[in-house]
Amino acid sequence: MRPTLAPFPMTRLRRTRRTPALRALTCETALGVGDLIWPIFIREGEDVEESVPSMPGVARRSLDRVVEAAQEAADLGIPAICLFPYTDPALKTEKCEEAWNPENLSNRAIRAIKQAVPEIAVMTDIALDPYNANGHDGIVRDGIIVNDETVEALVKMALAQAEAGADILGPSDMMDGRIGAIRKALEETGHSDVTIMSYTAKYASAFYGPFRDAVGASGALKGDKKTYQMDPANSDEAIRLVERDLMEGADMVMVKPGMPYLDICRRVKDAFGIPTYAYQVSGEYAMLMAAAQNGWLDREKVMMESLMSFKRAGCDGILTYFAPEAAKRLRAG
Ligand code: PBG
């Protein structure tokens, strides 16, 4: 397949890098506003934006402010936002009932956004951690995160979100069988058009630290998530998980975290050729922002370079806290 290069000096690879025009012609990857999904934290209250100390520039917004943010995203051409609730600790229980309350913060936000900004796709998070007294993504019984009972709870949660008008459901819990169970329930309840972006290859990562602060889960979590999230040492297992989620009815798959796992993005895209996304997670964002705030890195440049790396690795889109800033930068040309 690959032609043999003529030896130097017939071949000089710098020729095509000489001018902006030649570089534009030989550019292999494009990053556009349409590739961005903006994760947003929501909280109770009105007219509040509360900053998250470990994520400079990121805030928890009250519902009215979330709707404004959704409008801002739509105006910038960002196709989707993803909602994460900061739940009142008083609502966290061992059974996590608040997760499928049709009137919980997240479901109220979905309705408000779909009413005010119908053109933006609303993505959700399906996992019990914001509602769990134990901080885990699943129901805990005698110290074990029980799979099948959790899946039943996740199905209820998914249906409440679909009912509220969510466009993309994002199961981030890593339980076995949840995609199939959610897909079946959606089909049975007239929600056959709702898409599922599975957090398929989700690693047990220390890069989620700032996110757990943002949603108030850090204090609650007992132990770690290694019995359900993946071992960072594994790669073949990610391929099995993608195959499994596709067989169960996922429309899109995600690799998470992003930058430390670009090899997984590339393998998934090459193996399946399906819509593949990466989550540039809170810790990745915090790392770049902290260095930028110290004057050690150029914020805008590392933001754009990191986002491009996901596209180069085969991703169709990126969940990133940089979304609005990157969109502005991309629109400026
Ligand atoms: C919860 C969830 C997490 C993230 C997204 N959904 C944290 C976790 O699994 O502990 C992390 C996102 C980020 O770090 O930006 N299931």
Tab-separated table of C-alpha atoms and ligand atoms in Angstrom:
chain	number	residue	atom	x	y	z
A	1	MET	CA	0.000	0.000	0.000
A	2	ARG	CA	2.494	2.611	1.181
A	3	PRO	CA	4.649	3.982	-1.683
A	4	THR	CA	8.331	3.970	-1.004
A	5	LEU	CA	9.657	7.476	-0.536
A	6	ALA	CA	12.291	8.711	-2.939
A	7	PRO	CA	15.545	9.213	-1.050
A	8	PHE	CA	16.701	12.629	0.116
A	9	PRO	CA	17.028	15.132	-1.525
A	10	MET	CA	14.290	14.098	-4.023
A	11	THR	CA	12.065	13.795	-1.001
A	12	ARG	CA	12.138	16.754	1.359
A	13	LEU	CA	9.193	16.517	3.713
A	14	ARG	CA	9.581	20.150	4.741
A	15	ARG	CA	8.446	21.275	1.248
A	16	THR	CA	4.778	20.863	2.157
A	17	ARG	CA	5.235	22.674	5.463
A	18	ARG	CA	6.807	25.786	3.921
A	19	THR	CA	3.819	28.152	3.749
A	20	PRO	CA	0.413	28.462	5.459
A	21	ALA	CA	-1.246	27.625	2.124
A	22	LEU	CA	0.714	24.413	1.684
A	23	ARG	CA	0.141	23.486	5.304
A	24	ALA	CA	-3.587	24.053	4.871
A	25	LEU	CA	-3.635	21.807	1.804
A	26	THR	CA	-1.822	18.990	3.580
A	27	CYS	CA	-3.706	19.291	6.882
A	28	GLU	CA	-5.176	15.862	7.712
A	29	THR	CA	-7.605	16.606	10.529
A	30	ALA	CA	-10.298	19.192	11.104
A	31	LEU	CA	-11.721	20.349	14.421
A	32	GLY	CA	-15.055	22.134	14.253
A	33	VAL	CA	-17.624	23.581	16.618
A	34	GLY	CA	-19.838	20.632	15.675
A	35	ASP	CA	-17.417	18.291	17.433
A	36	LEU	CA	-17.988	19.750	20.884
A	37	ILE	CA	-20.183	18.620	23.759
A	38	TRP	CA	-20.215	20.942	26.767
A	39	PRO	CA	-20.573	19.357	30.242
A	40	ILE	CA	-22.432	21.694	32.631
A	41	PHE	CA	-22.945	21.438	36.410
A	42	ILE	CA	-26.346	22.366	37.786
A	43	ARG	CA	-27.450	23.306	41.288
A	44	GLU	CA	-30.589	24.501	43.033
A	45	GLY	CA	-31.353	28.178	43.460
A	46	GLU	CA	-31.922	31.123	41.255
A	47	ASP	CA	-29.540	33.451	39.556
A	48	VAL	CA	-26.480	31.706	41.012
A	49	GLU	CA	-23.179	30.762	39.495
A	50	GLU	CA	-20.860	29.215	42.025
A	51	SER	CA	-17.302	28.549	40.939
A	52	VAL	CA	-15.657	25.164	41.374
A	53	PRO	CA	-12.238	25.836	42.937
A	54	SER	CA	-10.455	22.858	41.351
A	55	MET	CA	-11.844	23.750	37.898
A	56	PRO	CA	-11.030	27.420	37.234
A	57	GLY	CA	-13.593	28.977	34.892
A	58	VAL	CA	-16.193	26.258	35.571
A	59	ALA	CA	-19.302	26.973	37.643
A	60	ARG	CA	-22.300	25.233	39.134
A	61	ARG	CA	-25.289	27.052	37.685
A	62	SER	CA	-28.847	27.401	38.886
A	63	LEU	CA	-31.560	26.332	36.423
A	64	ASP	CA	-32.137	29.794	34.978
A	65	ARG	CA	-28.398	30.158	34.377
A	66	VAL	CA	-28.211	26.695	32.814
A	67	VAL	CA	-30.875	27.679	30.319
A	68	GLU	CA	-28.832	30.788	29.508
A	69	ALA	CA	-25.748	28.637	29.068
A	70	ALA	CA	-27.673	26.317	26.738
A	71	GLN	CA	-28.707	29.320	24.677
A	72	GLU	CA	-25.116	30.540	24.593
A	73	ALA	CA	-23.981	27.104	23.429
A	74	ALA	CA	-26.633	26.992	20.705
A	75	ASP	CA	-25.693	30.489	19.527
A	76	LEU	CA	-22.078	29.354	19.261
A	77	GLY	CA	-23.110	26.319	17.226
A	78	ILE	CA	-22.253	23.766	19.913
A	79	PRO	CA	-24.544	20.801	19.145
A	80	ALA	CA	-24.921	19.322	22.623
A	81	ILE	CA	-24.605	19.981	26.323
A	82	CYS	CA	-24.312	17.346	29.023
A	83	LEU	CA	-25.873	17.890	32.455
A	84	PHE	CA	-24.429	16.916	35.833
A	85	PRO	CA	-26.355	17.720	39.015
A	86	TYR	CA	-24.901	18.832	42.317
A	87	THR	CA	-27.367	17.133	44.629
A	88	ASP	CA	-28.376	18.353	48.054
A	89	PRO	CA	-26.692	15.899	50.498
A	90	ALA	CA	-30.066	15.541	52.273
A	91	LEU	CA	-31.425	13.816	49.138
A	92	LYS	CA	-28.696	11.170	49.031
A	93	THR	CA	-29.862	7.762	50.235
A	94	GLU	CA	-28.669	4.166	50.054
A	95	LYS	CA	-31.438	3.313	47.579
A	96	CYS	CA	-30.818	6.433	45.485
A	97	GLU	CA	-34.541	7.089	44.839
A	98	GLU	CA	-33.888	10.695	43.864
A	99	ALA	CA	-32.173	9.380	40.708
A	100	TRP	CA	-35.506	8.569	39.038
A	101	ASN	CA	-37.596	11.330	40.568
A	102	PRO	CA	-39.235	13.022	37.547
A	103	GLU	CA	-38.857	16.313	39.421
A	104	ASN	CA	-35.197	15.964	40.345
A	105	LEU	CA	-32.840	18.793	39.454
A	106	SER	CA	-31.537	17.137	36.336
A	107	ASN	CA	-34.982	16.295	34.921
A	108	ARG	CA	-36.269	19.794	35.606
A	109	ALA	CA	-33.219	21.165	33.781
A	110	ILE	CA	-33.826	18.913	30.767
A	111	ARG	CA	-37.415	20.170	30.477
A	112	ALA	CA	-36.466	23.816	30.927
A	113	ILE	CA	-33.725	23.597	28.313
A	114	LYS	CA	-35.783	21.671	25.764
A	115	GLN	CA	-38.518	24.246	26.123
A	116	ALA	CA	-36.287	27.301	25.787
A	117	VAL	CA	-33.617	25.995	23.396
A	118	PRO	CA	-35.158	23.026	21.565
A	119	GLU	CA	-32.416	22.871	18.942
A	120	ILE	CA	-29.645	21.905	21.345
A	121	ALA	CA	-29.199	18.206	22.092
A	122	VAL	CA	-29.364	17.490	25.809
A	123	MET	CA	-27.202	14.671	27.062
A	124	THR	CA	-27.560	13.180	30.523
A	125	ASP	CA	-25.517	11.113	32.927
A	126	ILE	CA	-26.865	7.768	34.056
A	127	ALA	CA	-25.186	6.596	37.248
A	128	LEU	CA	-26.270	6.662	40.859
A	129	ASP	CA	-23.320	8.549	42.365
A	130	PRO	CA	-24.959	11.997	42.653
A	131	TYR	CA	-27.807	10.410	44.639
A	132	ASN	CA	-25.964	7.742	46.573
A	133	ALA	CA	-25.167	8.114	50.272
A	134	ASN	CA	-22.165	5.860	49.506
A	135	GLY	CA	-20.901	7.940	46.602
A	136	HIS	CA	-20.769	4.898	44.302
A	137	ASP	CA	-22.283	4.610	40.821
A	138	GLY	CA	-24.214	1.537	41.920
A	139	ILE	CA	-26.215	0.301	44.876
A	140	VAL	CA	-23.996	-0.928	47.701
A	141	ARG	CA	-24.944	-4.000	49.707
A	142	ASP	CA	-22.559	-5.294	52.380
A	143	GLY	CA	-19.733	-3.392	50.769
A	144	ILE	CA	-20.424	-4.876	47.302
A	145	ILE	CA	-21.648	-2.798	44.363
A	146	VAL	CA	-24.512	-5.017	43.227
A	147	ASN	CA	-24.920	-5.192	39.466
A	148	ASP	CA	-28.427	-6.344	38.585
A	149	GLU	CA	-30.261	-4.312	41.178
A	150	THR	CA	-28.315	-1.259	40.043
A	151	VAL	CA	-29.343	-1.903	36.437
A	152	GLU	CA	-33.015	-1.876	37.496
A	153	ALA	CA	-32.461	1.503	39.137
A	154	LEU	CA	-30.595	2.809	36.092
A	155	VAL	CA	-33.471	1.820	33.813
A	156	LYS	CA	-35.872	3.853	35.951
A	157	MET	CA	-33.447	6.761	35.854
A	158	ALA	CA	-33.086	6.500	32.062
A	159	LEU	CA	-36.846	6.444	31.514
A	160	ALA	CA	-37.367	9.524	33.681
A	161	GLN	CA	-34.709	11.354	31.638
A	162	ALA	CA	-36.206	10.224	28.319
A	163	GLU	CA	-39.625	11.293	29.553
A	164	ALA	CA	-38.208	14.731	30.417
A	165	GLY	CA	-36.986	15.073	26.829
A	166	ALA	CA	-33.315	14.065	26.854
A	167	ASP	CA	-31.835	13.454	23.404
A	168	ILE	CA	-28.770	11.456	24.398
A	169	LEU	CA	-28.589	9.204	27.436
A	170	GLY	CA	-25.100	8.704	28.850
A	171	PRO	CA	-24.776	5.627	31.047
A	172	SER	CA	-21.509	6.234	32.919
A	173	ASP	CA	-21.947	3.572	35.582
A	174	MET	CA	-20.086	0.612	33.989
A	175	MET	CA	-22.540	-2.028	35.226
A	176	ASP	CA	-22.966	-5.119	33.027
A	177	GLY	CA	-26.116	-5.354	30.927
A	178	ARG	CA	-27.284	-1.804	31.422
A	179	ILE	CA	-27.250	-0.750	27.775
A	180	GLY	CA	-29.453	-3.670	26.736
A	181	ALA	CA	-31.838	-3.137	29.633
A	182	ILE	CA	-32.139	0.599	28.954
A	183	ARG	CA	-32.554	0.089	25.204
A	184	LYS	CA	-35.301	-2.491	25.734
A	185	ALA	CA	-37.146	-0.243	28.190
A	186	LEU	CA	-36.906	2.713	25.794
A	187	GLU	CA	-38.360	0.622	22.959
A	188	GLU	CA	-41.192	-0.586	25.166
A	189	THR	CA	-42.175	2.891	26.318
A	190	GLY	CA	-42.302	4.726	23.005
A	191	HIS	CA	-38.828	6.263	23.285
A	192	SER	CA	-37.299	4.416	20.376
A	193	ASP	CA	-35.672	7.580	19.005
A	194	VAL	CA	-33.653	8.357	22.118
A	195	THR	CA	-29.942	7.768	21.527
A	196	ILE	CA	-27.499	6.156	23.922
A	197	MET	CA	-23.897	7.259	24.174
A	198	SER	CA	-22.367	4.631	26.361
A	199	TYR	CA	-19.447	5.472	28.579
A	200	THR	CA	-18.008	2.218	27.293
A	201	ALA	CA	-14.318	2.319	28.069
A	202	LYS	CA	-14.393	4.209	31.332
A	203	TYR	CA	-11.276	3.781	33.390
A	204	ALA	CA	-10.881	3.850	37.171
A	205	SER	CA	-8.991	7.108	36.942
A	206	ALA	CA	-7.592	9.653	39.364
A	207	PHE	CA	-8.318	12.313	36.733
A	208	TYR	CA	-11.958	12.535	37.905
A	209	GLY	CA	-10.985	14.220	41.184
A	210	PRO	CA	-12.140	17.775	40.398
A	211	PHE	CA	-15.450	16.486	38.962
A	212	ARG	CA	-16.227	14.718	42.228
A	213	ASP	CA	-15.693	18.070	43.975
A	214	ALA	CA	-17.974	19.758	41.462
A	215	VAL	CA	-20.856	17.337	42.028
A	216	GLY	CA	-20.179	17.005	45.750
A	217	ALA	CA	-19.368	13.272	45.586
A	218	SER	CA	-15.817	13.387	46.950
A	219	GLY	CA	-16.842	13.336	50.595
A	220	ALA	CA	-19.404	10.570	50.177
A	221	LEU	CA	-17.277	8.052	48.277
A	222	LYS	CA	-16.132	5.097	50.340
A	223	GLY	CA	-13.351	3.093	48.732
A	224	ASP	CA	-12.704	3.166	44.988
A	225	LYS	CA	-14.513	2.242	41.770
A	226	LYS	CA	-12.165	-0.513	40.613
A	227	THR	CA	-14.750	-3.310	40.656
A	228	TYR	CA	-16.678	-1.614	37.875
A	229	GLN	CA	-14.454	0.919	36.125
A	230	MET	CA	-11.573	-0.354	33.980
A	231	ASP	CA	-7.970	-0.994	34.898
A	232	PRO	CA	-5.795	1.682	33.229
A	233	ALA	CA	-3.469	-1.129	32.161
A	234	ASN	CA	-6.069	-2.685	29.850
A	235	SER	CA	-6.747	-2.155	26.175
A	236	ASP	CA	-8.136	-5.429	24.718
A	237	GLU	CA	-10.861	-5.285	27.356
A	238	ALA	CA	-11.994	-1.920	25.927
A	239	ILE	CA	-12.590	-3.626	22.584
A	240	ARG	CA	-14.712	-6.320	24.248
A	241	LEU	CA	-16.717	-3.648	26.052
A	242	VAL	CA	-17.383	-1.711	22.853
A	243	GLU	CA	-18.493	-4.876	21.079
A	244	ARG	CA	-20.769	-5.717	23.994
A	245	ASP	CA	-22.346	-2.231	24.144
A	246	LEU	CA	-22.941	-2.183	20.393
A	247	MET	CA	-24.593	-5.599	20.560
A	248	GLU	CA	-26.857	-4.242	23.306
A	249	GLY	CA	-27.991	-1.205	21.315
A	250	ALA	CA	-25.609	1.694	21.995
A	251	ASP	CA	-25.566	4.286	19.194
A	252	MET	CA	-22.301	5.930	20.196
A	253	VAL	CA	-19.431	4.976	22.459
A	254	MET	CA	-17.091	6.968	24.634
A	255	VAL	CA	-13.556	6.602	25.930
A	256	LYS	CA	-12.840	8.294	29.244
A	257	PRO	CA	-10.545	9.956	30.344
A	258	GLY	CA	-9.316	11.362	27.044
A	259	MET	CA	-5.707	12.403	26.629
A	260	PRO	CA	-4.104	9.541	28.593
A	261	TYR	CA	-6.240	7.096	26.546
A	262	LEU	CA	-5.860	8.297	22.952
A	263	ASP	CA	-4.538	4.863	22.006
A	264	ILE	CA	-7.895	3.403	23.049
A	265	CYS	CA	-9.776	5.974	20.935
A	266	ARG	CA	-7.760	4.967	17.894
A	267	ARG	CA	-8.219	1.228	18.487
A	268	VAL	CA	-11.972	1.603	18.949
A	269	LYS	CA	-12.385	3.704	15.824
A	270	ASP	CA	-10.250	1.345	13.732
A	271	ALA	CA	-11.948	-1.784	15.034
A	272	PHE	CA	-15.579	-0.681	14.702
A	273	GLY	CA	-15.815	2.510	12.628
A	274	ILE	CA	-18.697	3.713	14.780
A	275	PRO	CA	-19.359	7.165	16.291
A	276	THR	CA	-16.615	7.441	18.911
A	277	TYR	CA	-16.217	10.176	21.520
A	278	ALA	CA	-13.702	11.061	24.184
A	279	TYR	CA	-14.274	12.830	27.468
A	280	GLN	CA	-11.535	15.324	28.260
A	281	VAL	CA	-12.239	14.988	31.954
A	282	SER	CA	-12.067	17.394	34.870
A	283	GLY	CA	-8.494	16.489	35.843
A	284	GLU	CA	-7.233	17.045	32.317
A	285	TYR	CA	-8.937	20.429	32.278
A	286	ALA	CA	-7.604	21.315	35.738
A	287	MET	CA	-4.084	20.320	34.758
A	288	LEU	CA	-4.019	22.542	31.684
A	289	MET	CA	-5.703	25.429	33.479
A	290	ALA	CA	-3.357	25.266	36.468
A	291	ALA	CA	-0.294	25.375	34.238
A	292	ALA	CA	-1.820	28.205	32.194
A	293	GLN	CA	-2.611	30.190	35.341
A	294	ASN	CA	1.009	29.856	36.369
A	295	GLY	CA	2.082	31.217	33.021
A	296	TRP	CA	3.723	27.879	32.198
A	297	LEU	CA	1.525	27.020	29.224
A	298	ASP	CA	-0.407	29.091	26.708
A	299	ARG	CA	-4.007	28.283	27.585
A	300	GLU	CA	-5.575	28.833	24.216
A	301	LYS	CA	-2.881	26.947	22.346
A	302	VAL	CA	-2.877	23.879	24.593
A	303	MET	CA	-6.682	23.860	24.577
A	304	MET	CA	-6.802	23.749	20.780
A	305	GLU	CA	-3.911	21.288	20.483
A	306	SER	CA	-5.452	18.924	23.024
A	307	LEU	CA	-8.837	19.022	21.271
A	308	MET	CA	-7.232	18.392	17.895
A	309	SER	CA	-5.443	15.355	19.327
A	310	PHE	CA	-8.814	13.681	19.906
A	311	LYS	CA	-9.864	14.213	16.304
A	312	ARG	CA	-6.507	12.908	15.079
A	313	ALA	CA	-6.970	9.817	17.272
A	314	GLY	CA	-10.208	9.042	15.453
A	315	CYS	CA	-12.844	10.634	17.677
A	316	ASP	CA	-15.975	12.137	16.152
A	317	GLY	CA	-16.445	14.513	19.053
A	318	ILE	CA	-15.199	15.555	22.471
A	319	LEU	CA	-16.873	16.282	25.782
A	320	THR	CA	-14.860	19.203	27.095
A	321	TYR	CA	-15.168	21.952	29.676
A	322	PHE	CA	-13.371	24.144	27.129
A	323	ALA	CA	-16.332	23.879	24.733
A	324	PRO	CA	-17.564	27.501	24.773
A	325	GLU	CA	-14.077	28.965	24.700
A	326	ALA	CA	-12.971	26.591	21.944
A	327	ALA	CA	-16.121	27.358	19.965
A	328	LYS	CA	-15.405	31.083	20.169
A	329	ARG	CA	-11.852	30.469	19.057
A	330	LEU	CA	-12.975	28.286	16.143
A	331	ARG	CA	-15.559	30.820	15.029
A	332	ALA	CA	-12.965	33.585	15.112
A	333	GLY	CA	-11.055	31.469	12.535
B	1	PBG	C1	-20.137	9.669	37.375
B	1	PBG	C2	-19.240	10.397	36.436
B	1	PBG	C3	-17.906	10.760	36.679
B	1	PBG	C4	-17.536	11.568	35.608
B	1	PBG	C5	-18.610	11.627	34.726
B	1	PBG	N1	-19.655	10.899	35.250
B	1	PBG	C6	-17.020	10.519	37.851
B	1	PBG	C7	-16.747	9.172	38.342
B	1	PBG	O1	-16.974	8.163	37.676
B	1	PBG	O2	-16.296	9.114	39.485
B	1	PBG	C8	-16.190	12.239	35.478
B	1	PBG	C9	-16.123	13.442	34.609
B	1	PBG	C10	-14.928	14.299	34.817
B	1	PBG	O3	-13.991	13.987	35.590
B	1	PBG	O4	-14.894	15.378	34.193
B	1	PBG	N2	-20.498	8.427	37.075
